[in-house]
PDB file of C-alpha atoms and ligand atoms in Angstrom:
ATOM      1  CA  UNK A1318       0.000   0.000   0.000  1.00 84.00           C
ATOM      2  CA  UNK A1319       1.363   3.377  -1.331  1.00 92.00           C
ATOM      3  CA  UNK A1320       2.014   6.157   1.625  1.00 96.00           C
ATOM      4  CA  UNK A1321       1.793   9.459  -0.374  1.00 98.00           C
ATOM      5  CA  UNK A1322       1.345  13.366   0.832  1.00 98.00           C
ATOM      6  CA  UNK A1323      -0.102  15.442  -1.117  1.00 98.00           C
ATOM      7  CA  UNK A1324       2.113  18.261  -0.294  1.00 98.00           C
ATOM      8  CA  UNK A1325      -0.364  21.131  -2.418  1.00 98.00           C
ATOM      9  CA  UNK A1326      -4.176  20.893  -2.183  1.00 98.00           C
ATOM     10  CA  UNK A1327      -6.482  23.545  -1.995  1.00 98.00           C
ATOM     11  CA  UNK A1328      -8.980  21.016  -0.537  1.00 98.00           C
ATOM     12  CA  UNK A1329     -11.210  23.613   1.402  1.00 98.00           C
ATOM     13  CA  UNK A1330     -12.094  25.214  -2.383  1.00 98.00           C
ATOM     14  CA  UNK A1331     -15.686  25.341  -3.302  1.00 97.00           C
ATOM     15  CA  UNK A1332     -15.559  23.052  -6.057  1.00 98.00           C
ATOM     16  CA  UNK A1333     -14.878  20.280  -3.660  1.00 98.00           C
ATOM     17  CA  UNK A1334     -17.726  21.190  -1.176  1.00 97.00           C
ATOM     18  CA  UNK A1335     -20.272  19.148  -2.694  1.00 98.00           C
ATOM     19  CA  UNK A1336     -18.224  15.635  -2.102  1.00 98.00           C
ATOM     20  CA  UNK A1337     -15.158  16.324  -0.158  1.00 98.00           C
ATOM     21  CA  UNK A1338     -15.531  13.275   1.870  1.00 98.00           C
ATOM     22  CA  UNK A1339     -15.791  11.061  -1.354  1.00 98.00           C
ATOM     23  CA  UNK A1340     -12.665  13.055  -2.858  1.00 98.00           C
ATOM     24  CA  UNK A1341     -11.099  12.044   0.468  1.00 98.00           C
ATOM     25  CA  UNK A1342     -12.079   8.454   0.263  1.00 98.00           C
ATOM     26  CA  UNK A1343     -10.990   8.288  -3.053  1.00 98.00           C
ATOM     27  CA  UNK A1344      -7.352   9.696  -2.274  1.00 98.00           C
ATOM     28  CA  UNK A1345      -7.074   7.084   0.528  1.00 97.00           C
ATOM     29  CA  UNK A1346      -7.906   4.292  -1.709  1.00 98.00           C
ATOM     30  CA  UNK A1347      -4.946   5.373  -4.241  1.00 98.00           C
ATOM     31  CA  UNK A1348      -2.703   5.956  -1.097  1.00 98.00           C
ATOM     32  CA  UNK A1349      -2.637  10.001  -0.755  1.00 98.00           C
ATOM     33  CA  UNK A1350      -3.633   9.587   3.067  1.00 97.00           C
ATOM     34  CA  UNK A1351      -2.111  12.773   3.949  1.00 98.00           C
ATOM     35  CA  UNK A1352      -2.486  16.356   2.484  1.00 98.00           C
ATOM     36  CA  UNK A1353      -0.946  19.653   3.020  1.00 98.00           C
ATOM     37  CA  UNK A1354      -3.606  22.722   2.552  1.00 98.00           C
ATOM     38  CA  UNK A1355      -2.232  25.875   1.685  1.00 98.00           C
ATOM     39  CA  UNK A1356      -4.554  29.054   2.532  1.00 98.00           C
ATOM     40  CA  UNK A1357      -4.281  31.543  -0.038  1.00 98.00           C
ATOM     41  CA  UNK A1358      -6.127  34.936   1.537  1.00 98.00           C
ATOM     42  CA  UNK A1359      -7.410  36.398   5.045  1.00 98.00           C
ATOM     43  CA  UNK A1360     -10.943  34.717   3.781  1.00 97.00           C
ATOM     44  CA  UNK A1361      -9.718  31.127   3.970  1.00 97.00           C
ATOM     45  CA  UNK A1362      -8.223  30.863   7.271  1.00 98.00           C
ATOM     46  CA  UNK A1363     -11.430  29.836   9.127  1.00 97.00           C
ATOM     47  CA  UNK A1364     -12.128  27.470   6.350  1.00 97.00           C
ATOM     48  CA  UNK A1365      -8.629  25.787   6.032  1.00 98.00           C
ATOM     49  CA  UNK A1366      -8.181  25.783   9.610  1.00 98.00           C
ATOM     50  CA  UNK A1367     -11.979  24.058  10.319  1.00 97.00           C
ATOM     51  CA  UNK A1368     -10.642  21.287   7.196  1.00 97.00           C
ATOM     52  CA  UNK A1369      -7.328  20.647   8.958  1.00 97.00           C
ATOM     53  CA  UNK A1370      -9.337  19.798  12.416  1.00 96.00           C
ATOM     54  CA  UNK A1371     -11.925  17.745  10.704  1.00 96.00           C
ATOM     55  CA  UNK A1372      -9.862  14.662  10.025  1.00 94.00           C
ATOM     56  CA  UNK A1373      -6.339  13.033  10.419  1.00 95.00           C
ATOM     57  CA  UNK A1374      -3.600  13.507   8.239  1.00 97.00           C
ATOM     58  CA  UNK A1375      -4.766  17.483   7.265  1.00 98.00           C
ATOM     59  CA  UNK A1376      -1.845  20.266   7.861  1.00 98.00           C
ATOM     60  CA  UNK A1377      -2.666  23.506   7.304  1.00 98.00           C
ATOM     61  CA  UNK A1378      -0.621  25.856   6.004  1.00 98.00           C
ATOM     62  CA  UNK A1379      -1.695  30.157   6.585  1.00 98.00           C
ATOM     63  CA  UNK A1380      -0.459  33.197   4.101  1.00 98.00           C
ATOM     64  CA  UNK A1381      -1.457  35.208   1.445  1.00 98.00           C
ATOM     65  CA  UNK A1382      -1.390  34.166  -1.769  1.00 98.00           C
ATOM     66  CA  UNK A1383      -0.029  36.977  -4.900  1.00 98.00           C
ATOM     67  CA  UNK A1384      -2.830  35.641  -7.252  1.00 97.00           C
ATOM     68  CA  UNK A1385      -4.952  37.298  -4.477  1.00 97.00           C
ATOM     69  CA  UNK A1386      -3.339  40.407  -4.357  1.00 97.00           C
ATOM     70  CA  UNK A1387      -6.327  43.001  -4.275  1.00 96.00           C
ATOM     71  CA  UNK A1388      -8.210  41.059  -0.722  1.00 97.00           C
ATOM     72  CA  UNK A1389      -4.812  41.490   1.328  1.00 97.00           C
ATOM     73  CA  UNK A1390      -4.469  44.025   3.819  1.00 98.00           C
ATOM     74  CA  UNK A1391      -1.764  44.900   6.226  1.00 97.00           C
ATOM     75  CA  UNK A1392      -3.836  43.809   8.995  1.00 98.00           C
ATOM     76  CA  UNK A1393      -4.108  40.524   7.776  1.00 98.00           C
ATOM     77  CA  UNK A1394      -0.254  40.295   7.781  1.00 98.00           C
ATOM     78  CA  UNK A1395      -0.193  41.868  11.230  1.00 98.00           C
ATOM     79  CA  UNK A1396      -2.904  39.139  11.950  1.00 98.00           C
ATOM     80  CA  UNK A1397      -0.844  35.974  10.622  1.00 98.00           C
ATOM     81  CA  UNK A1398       1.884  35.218  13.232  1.00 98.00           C
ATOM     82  CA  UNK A1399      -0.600  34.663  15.744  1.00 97.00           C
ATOM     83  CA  UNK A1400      -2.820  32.732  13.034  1.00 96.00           C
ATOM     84  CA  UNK A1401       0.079  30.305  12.586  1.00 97.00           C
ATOM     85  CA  UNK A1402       1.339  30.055  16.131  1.00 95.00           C
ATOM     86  CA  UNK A1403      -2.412  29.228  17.318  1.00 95.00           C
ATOM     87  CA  UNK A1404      -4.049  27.190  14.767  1.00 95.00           C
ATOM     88  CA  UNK A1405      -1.494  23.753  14.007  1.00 94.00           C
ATOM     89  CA  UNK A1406       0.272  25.537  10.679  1.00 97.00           C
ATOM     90  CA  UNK A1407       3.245  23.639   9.024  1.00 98.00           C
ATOM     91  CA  UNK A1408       4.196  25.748   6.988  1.00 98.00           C
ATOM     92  CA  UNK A1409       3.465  29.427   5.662  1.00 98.00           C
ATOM     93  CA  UNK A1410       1.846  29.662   2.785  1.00 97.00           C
ATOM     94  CA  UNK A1411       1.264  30.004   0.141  1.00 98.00           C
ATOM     95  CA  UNK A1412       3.054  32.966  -0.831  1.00 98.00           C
ATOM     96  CA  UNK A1413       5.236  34.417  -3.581  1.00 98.00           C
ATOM     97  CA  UNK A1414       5.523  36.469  -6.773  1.00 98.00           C
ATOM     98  CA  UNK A1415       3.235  36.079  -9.965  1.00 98.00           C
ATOM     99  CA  UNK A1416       4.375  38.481 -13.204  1.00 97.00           C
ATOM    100  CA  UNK A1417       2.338  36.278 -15.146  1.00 96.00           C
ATOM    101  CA  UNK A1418      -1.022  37.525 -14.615  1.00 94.00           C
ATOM    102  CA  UNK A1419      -1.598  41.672 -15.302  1.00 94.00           C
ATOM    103  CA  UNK A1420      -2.532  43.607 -13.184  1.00 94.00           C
ATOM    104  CA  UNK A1421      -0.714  42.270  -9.900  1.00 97.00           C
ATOM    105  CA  UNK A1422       1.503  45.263  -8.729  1.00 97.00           C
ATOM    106  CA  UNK A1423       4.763  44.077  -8.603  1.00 97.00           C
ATOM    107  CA  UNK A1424       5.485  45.898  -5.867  1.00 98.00           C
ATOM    108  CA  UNK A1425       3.211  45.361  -3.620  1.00 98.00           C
ATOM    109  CA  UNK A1426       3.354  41.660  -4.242  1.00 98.00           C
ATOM    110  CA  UNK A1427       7.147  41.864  -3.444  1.00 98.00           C
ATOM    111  CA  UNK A1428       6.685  43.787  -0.091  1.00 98.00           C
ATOM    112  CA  UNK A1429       3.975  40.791   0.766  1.00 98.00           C
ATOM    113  CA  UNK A1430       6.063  38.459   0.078  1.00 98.00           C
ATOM    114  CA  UNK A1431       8.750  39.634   1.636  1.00 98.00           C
ATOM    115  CA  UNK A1432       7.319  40.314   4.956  1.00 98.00           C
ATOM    116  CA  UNK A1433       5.913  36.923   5.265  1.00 98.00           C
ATOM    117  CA  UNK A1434       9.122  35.161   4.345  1.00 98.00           C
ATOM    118  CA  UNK A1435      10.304  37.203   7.269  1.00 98.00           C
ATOM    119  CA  UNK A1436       7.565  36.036   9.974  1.00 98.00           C
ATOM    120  CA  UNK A1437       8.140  32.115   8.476  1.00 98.00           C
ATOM    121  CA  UNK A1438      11.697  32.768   9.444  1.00 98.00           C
ATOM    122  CA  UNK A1439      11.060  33.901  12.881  1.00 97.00           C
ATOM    123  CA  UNK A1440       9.029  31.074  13.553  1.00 97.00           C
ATOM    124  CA  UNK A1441      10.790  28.573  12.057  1.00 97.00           C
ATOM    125  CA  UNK A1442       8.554  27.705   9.465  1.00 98.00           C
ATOM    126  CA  UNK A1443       9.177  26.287   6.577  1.00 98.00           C
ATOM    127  CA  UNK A1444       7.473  28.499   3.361  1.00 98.00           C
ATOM    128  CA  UNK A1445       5.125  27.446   0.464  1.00 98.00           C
ATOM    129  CA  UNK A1446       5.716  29.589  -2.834  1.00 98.00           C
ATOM    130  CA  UNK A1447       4.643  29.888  -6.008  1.00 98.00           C
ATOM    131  CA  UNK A1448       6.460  31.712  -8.657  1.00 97.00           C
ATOM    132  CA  UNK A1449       5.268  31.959 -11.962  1.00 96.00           C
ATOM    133  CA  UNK A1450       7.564  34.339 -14.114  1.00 95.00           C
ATOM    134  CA  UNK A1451       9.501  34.992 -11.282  1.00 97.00           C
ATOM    135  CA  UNK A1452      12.251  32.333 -10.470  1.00 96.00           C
ATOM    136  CA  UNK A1453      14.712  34.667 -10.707  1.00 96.00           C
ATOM    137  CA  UNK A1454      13.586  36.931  -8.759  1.00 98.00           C
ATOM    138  CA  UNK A1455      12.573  34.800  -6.067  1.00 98.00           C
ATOM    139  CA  UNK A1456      15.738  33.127  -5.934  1.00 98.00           C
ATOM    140  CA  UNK A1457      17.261  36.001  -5.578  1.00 98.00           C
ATOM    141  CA  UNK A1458      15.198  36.945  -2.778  1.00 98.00           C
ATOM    142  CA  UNK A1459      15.301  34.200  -0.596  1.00 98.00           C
ATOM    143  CA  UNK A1460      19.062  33.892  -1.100  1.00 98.00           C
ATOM    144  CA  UNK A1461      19.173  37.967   0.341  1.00 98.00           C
ATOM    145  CA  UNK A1462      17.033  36.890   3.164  1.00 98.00           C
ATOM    146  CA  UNK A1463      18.628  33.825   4.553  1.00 98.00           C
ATOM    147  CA  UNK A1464      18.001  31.161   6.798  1.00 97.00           C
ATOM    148  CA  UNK A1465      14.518  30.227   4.750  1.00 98.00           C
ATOM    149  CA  UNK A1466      13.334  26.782   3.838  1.00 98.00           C
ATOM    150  CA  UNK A1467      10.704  25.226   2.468  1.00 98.00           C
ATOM    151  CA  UNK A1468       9.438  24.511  -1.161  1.00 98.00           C
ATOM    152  CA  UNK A1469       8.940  26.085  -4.748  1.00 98.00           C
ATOM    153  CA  UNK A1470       5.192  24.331  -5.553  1.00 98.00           C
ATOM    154  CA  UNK A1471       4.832  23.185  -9.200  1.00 97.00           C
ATOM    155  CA  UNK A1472       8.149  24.238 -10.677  1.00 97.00           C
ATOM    156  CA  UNK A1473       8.977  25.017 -13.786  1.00 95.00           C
ATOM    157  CA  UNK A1474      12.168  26.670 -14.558  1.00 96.00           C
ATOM    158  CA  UNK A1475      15.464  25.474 -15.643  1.00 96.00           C
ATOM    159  CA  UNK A1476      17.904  22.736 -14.343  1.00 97.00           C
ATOM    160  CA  UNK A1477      20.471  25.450 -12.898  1.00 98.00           C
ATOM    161  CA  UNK A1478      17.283  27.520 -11.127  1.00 98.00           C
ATOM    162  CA  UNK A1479      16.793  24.196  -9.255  1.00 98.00           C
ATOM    163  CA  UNK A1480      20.205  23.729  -8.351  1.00 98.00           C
ATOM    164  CA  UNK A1481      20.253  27.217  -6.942  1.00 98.00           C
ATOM    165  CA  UNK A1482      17.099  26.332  -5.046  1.00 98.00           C
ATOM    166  CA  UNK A1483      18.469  23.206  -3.854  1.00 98.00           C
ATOM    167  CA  UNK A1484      21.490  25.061  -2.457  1.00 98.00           C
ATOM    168  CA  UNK A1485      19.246  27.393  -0.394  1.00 98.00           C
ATOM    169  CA  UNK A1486      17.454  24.144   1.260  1.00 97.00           C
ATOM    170  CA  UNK A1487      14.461  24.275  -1.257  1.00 98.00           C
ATOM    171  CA  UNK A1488      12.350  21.647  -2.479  1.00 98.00           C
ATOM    172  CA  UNK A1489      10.460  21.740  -6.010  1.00 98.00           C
ATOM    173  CA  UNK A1490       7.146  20.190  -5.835  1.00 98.00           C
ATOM    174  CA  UNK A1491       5.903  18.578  -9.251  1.00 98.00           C
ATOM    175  CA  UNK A1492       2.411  17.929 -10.223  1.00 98.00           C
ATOM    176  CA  UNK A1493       0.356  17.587 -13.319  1.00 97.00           C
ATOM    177  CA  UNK A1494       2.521  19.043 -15.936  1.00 97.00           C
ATOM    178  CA  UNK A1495       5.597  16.550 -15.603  1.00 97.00           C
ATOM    179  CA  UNK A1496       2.536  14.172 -16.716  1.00 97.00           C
ATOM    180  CA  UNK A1497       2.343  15.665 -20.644  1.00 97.00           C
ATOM    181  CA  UNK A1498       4.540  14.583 -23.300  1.00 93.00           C
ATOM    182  CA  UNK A1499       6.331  18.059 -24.324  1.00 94.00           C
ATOM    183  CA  UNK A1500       6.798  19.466 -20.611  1.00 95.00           C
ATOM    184  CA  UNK A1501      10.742  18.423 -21.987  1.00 96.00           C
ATOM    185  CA  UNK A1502      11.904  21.127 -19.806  1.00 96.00           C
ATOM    186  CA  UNK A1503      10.332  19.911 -16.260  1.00 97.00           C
ATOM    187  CA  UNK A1504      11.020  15.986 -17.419  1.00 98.00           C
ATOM    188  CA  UNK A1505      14.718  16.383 -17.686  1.00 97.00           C
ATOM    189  CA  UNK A1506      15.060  18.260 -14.587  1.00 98.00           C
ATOM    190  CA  UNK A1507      12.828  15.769 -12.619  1.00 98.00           C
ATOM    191  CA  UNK A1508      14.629  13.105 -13.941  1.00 98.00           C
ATOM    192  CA  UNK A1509      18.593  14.221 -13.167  1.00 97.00           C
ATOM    193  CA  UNK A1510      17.670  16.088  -9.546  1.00 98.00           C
ATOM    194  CA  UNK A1511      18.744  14.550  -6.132  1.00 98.00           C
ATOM    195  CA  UNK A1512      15.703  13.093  -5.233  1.00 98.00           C
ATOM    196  CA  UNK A1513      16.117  14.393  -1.878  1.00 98.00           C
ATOM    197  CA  UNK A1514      14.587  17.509  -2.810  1.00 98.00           C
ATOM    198  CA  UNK A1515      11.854  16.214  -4.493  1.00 98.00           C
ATOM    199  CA  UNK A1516       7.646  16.383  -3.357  1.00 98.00           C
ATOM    200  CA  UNK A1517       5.222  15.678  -5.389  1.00 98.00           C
ATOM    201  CA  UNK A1518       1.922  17.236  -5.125  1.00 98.00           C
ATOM    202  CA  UNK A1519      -1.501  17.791  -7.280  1.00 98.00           C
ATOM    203  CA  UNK A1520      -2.111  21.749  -6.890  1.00 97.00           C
ATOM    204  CA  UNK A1521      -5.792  20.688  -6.617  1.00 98.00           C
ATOM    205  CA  UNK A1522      -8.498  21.424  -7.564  1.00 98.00           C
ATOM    206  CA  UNK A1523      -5.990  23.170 -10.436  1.00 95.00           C
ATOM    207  CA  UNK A1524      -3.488  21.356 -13.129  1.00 94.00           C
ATOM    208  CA  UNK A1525      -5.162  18.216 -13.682  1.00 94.00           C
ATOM    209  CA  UNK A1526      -2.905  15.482 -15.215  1.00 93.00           C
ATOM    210  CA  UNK A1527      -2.611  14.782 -18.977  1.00 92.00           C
ATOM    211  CA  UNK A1528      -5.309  11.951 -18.145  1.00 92.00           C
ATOM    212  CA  UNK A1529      -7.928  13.795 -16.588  1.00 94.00           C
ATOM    213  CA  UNK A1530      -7.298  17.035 -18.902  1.00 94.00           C
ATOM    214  CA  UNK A1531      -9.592  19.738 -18.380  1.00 94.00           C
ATOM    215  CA  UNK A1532     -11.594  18.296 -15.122  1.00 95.00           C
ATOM    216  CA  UNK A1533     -11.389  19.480 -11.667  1.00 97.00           C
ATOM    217  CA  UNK A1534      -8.118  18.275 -10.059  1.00 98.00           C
ATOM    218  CA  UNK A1535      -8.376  15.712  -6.710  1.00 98.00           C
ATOM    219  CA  UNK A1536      -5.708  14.178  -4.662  1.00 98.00           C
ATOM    220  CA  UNK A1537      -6.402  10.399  -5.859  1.00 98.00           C
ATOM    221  CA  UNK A1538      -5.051  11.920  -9.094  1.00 98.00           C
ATOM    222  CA  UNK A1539      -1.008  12.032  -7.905  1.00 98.00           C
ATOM    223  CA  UNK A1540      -0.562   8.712  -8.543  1.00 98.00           C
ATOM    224  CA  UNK A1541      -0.282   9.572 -12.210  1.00 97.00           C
ATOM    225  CA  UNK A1542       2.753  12.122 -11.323  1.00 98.00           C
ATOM    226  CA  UNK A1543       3.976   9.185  -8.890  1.00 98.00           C
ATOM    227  CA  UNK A1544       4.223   6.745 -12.078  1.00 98.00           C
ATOM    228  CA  UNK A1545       5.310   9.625 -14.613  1.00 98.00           C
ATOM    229  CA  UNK A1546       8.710  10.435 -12.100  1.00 98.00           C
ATOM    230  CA  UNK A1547       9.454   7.147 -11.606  1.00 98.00           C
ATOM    231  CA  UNK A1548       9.223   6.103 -15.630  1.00 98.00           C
ATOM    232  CA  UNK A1549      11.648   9.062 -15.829  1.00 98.00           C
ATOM    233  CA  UNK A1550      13.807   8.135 -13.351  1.00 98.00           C
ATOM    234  CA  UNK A1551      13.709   4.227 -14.453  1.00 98.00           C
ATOM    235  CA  UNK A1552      12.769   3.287 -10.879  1.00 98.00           C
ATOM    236  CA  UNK A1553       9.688   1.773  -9.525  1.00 98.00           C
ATOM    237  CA  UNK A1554       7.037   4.120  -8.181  1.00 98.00           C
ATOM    238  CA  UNK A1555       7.144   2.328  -4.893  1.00 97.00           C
ATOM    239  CA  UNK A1556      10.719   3.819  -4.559  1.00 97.00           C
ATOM    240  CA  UNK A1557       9.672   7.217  -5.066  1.00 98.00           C
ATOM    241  CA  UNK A1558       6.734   7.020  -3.143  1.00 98.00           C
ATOM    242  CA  UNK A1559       9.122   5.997   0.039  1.00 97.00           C
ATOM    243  CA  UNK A1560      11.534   8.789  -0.734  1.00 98.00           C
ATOM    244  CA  UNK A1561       8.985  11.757  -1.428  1.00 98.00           C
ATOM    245  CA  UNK A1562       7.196  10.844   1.864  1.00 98.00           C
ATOM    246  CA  UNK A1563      10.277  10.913   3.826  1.00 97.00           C
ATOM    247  CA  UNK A1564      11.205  14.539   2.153  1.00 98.00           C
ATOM    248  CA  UNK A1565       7.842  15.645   3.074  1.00 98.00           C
ATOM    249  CA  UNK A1566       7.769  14.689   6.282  1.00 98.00           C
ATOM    250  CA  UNK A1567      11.224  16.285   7.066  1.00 97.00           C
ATOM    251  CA  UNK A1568       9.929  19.259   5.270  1.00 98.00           C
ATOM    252  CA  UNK A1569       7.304  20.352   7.048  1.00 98.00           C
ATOM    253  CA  UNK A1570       7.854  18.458  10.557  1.00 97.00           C
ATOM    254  CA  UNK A1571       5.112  16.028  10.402  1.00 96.00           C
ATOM    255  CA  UNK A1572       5.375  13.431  13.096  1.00 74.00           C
ATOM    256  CA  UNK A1573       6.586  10.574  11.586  1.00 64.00           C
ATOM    257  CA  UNK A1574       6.102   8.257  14.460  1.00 49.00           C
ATOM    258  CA  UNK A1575       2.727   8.828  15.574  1.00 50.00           C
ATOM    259  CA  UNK A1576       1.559   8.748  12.241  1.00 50.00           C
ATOM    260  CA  UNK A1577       3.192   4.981  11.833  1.00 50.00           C
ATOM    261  CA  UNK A1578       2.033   3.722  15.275  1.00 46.00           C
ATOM    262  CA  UNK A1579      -1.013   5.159  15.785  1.00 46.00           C
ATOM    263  CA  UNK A1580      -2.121   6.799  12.467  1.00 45.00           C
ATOM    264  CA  UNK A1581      -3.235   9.936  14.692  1.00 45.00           C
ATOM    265  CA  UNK A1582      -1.170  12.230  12.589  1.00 44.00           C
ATOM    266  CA  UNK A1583      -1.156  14.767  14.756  1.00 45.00           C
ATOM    267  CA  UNK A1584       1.490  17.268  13.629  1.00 46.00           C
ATOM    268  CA  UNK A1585       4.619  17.798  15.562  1.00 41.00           C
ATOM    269  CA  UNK A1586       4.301  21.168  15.660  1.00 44.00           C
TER     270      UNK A1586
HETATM  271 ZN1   ZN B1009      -1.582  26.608  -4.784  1.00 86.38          ZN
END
């Protein structure tokens, strides 16, 4: 029986309110028995946090998301270190920089972003980011800040942007897109990387894989990005699965033992 985390799901989202315990049951049965839930505004705290305390094996992550931009206010970063210390967080997040979409002031996304990789580092969290058109810049800016860790979720730049990341203490989650036949770019860098850096994830309800193309993204879905990496790698998925677990569970400080003895899954910190 696989062991996976799902170390990306927006799993409070709307789209799964009308059969989130069947999406659940499903991931179980294809082995995704834990998730990490990333908040993405103010407005999803209560909602991530009520998820997270509703069933075993849910750790929530708190921050605000760039996508979001125009809903954060600086109360609501004044508000978050007591959010995370409170309410079970693994990680913060999920937070970064997004020049892809218009309209997202690039400035005000970088003072954001900044600031809460600055409260994850006083508390000794790990971070959750996502960069889209902004690798380098985020590279750059965790480098200048020090002492962070964490992961870049569904990565997609180069070989050499991964190394760098890997040199700061940074995972790269992968998802969906390794799963399609001309993502050449992600494929070779999946398939060369230490796989000590390495977490797979879904993004849910987002970036379905090639098979399930244009419908809503679930957990029970992964094990399509499980058997894509380890085709790439030539290993069996069983090996991966054992590895990306382990990372995961170092990564955000999930209690390893308590899960195995007990499944409780109660979160170590
Ligand atoms: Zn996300």
């Amino acid at each position: 029986m696989l062991d996976l985390i799902d170390t990306h799901a927006h799993l409070d989202d709307v789209s799964f309110d009308g059969d989130r315990a069947d999406m659940f049951a499903r991931s179980a049965a294809a082995g995704v028995r834990r998730w990490i839930v990333p908040a993405i505004d103010r407005g999803n705290w209560e909602k991530v946090e009520g998820l997270a305390t509703s069933r075993d094996g849910i750790y929530p992550a708190y921050g605000l998301h760039p996508l979001f931009l125009d809903a954060h206010r600086d109360e609501h970063l004044d508000e978050l270190p007591a959010w995370l210390a409170c309410h079970g967080a693994v990680a913060v997040g999920e937070i970064g920089l997004d020049f892809y979409v218009e309209g997202l002031d690039p400035a005000r996304q970088r003072e954001i972003f900044v600031r809460q990789l600055h409260i994850a580092k006083e508390h000794d969290l790990p971070v959750i980011v996502h960069a889209r058109r902004a690798f380098e810049e985020t590279i750059h800016t965790l480098r200048r800040i020090g002492g962070l860790r964490g992961v870049v979720h569904s990565f997609a730049g180069s070989e050499e942007q991964a190394r760098q990341l890997f040199d700061l203490g940074f995972h790269i989650g992968i998802g969906g897109p390794v799963t399609y036949d001309r993502a050449n770019r992600i494929r070779r860098v999946v398939a060369a990387m230490p796989l000590e850096w390495l977490l797979l994830e879904t993004d849910a309800p987002d970036q379905p894989c090639v098979h399930h193309r244009g419908e809503r993204n679930e957990p029970a879905f992964m094990t399509d990005v499980l058997e894509t990496i380890a085709a790439l790698r030539e290993v069996t998925p069983a090996a991966i699965a054992c590895a990306t677990t382990r990372n995961a569970e170092k990564a955000f400080g999930l209690a390893i033992d308590d899960w195995r003895n007990d499944g409780s899954g109660a979160p170590a910190h």
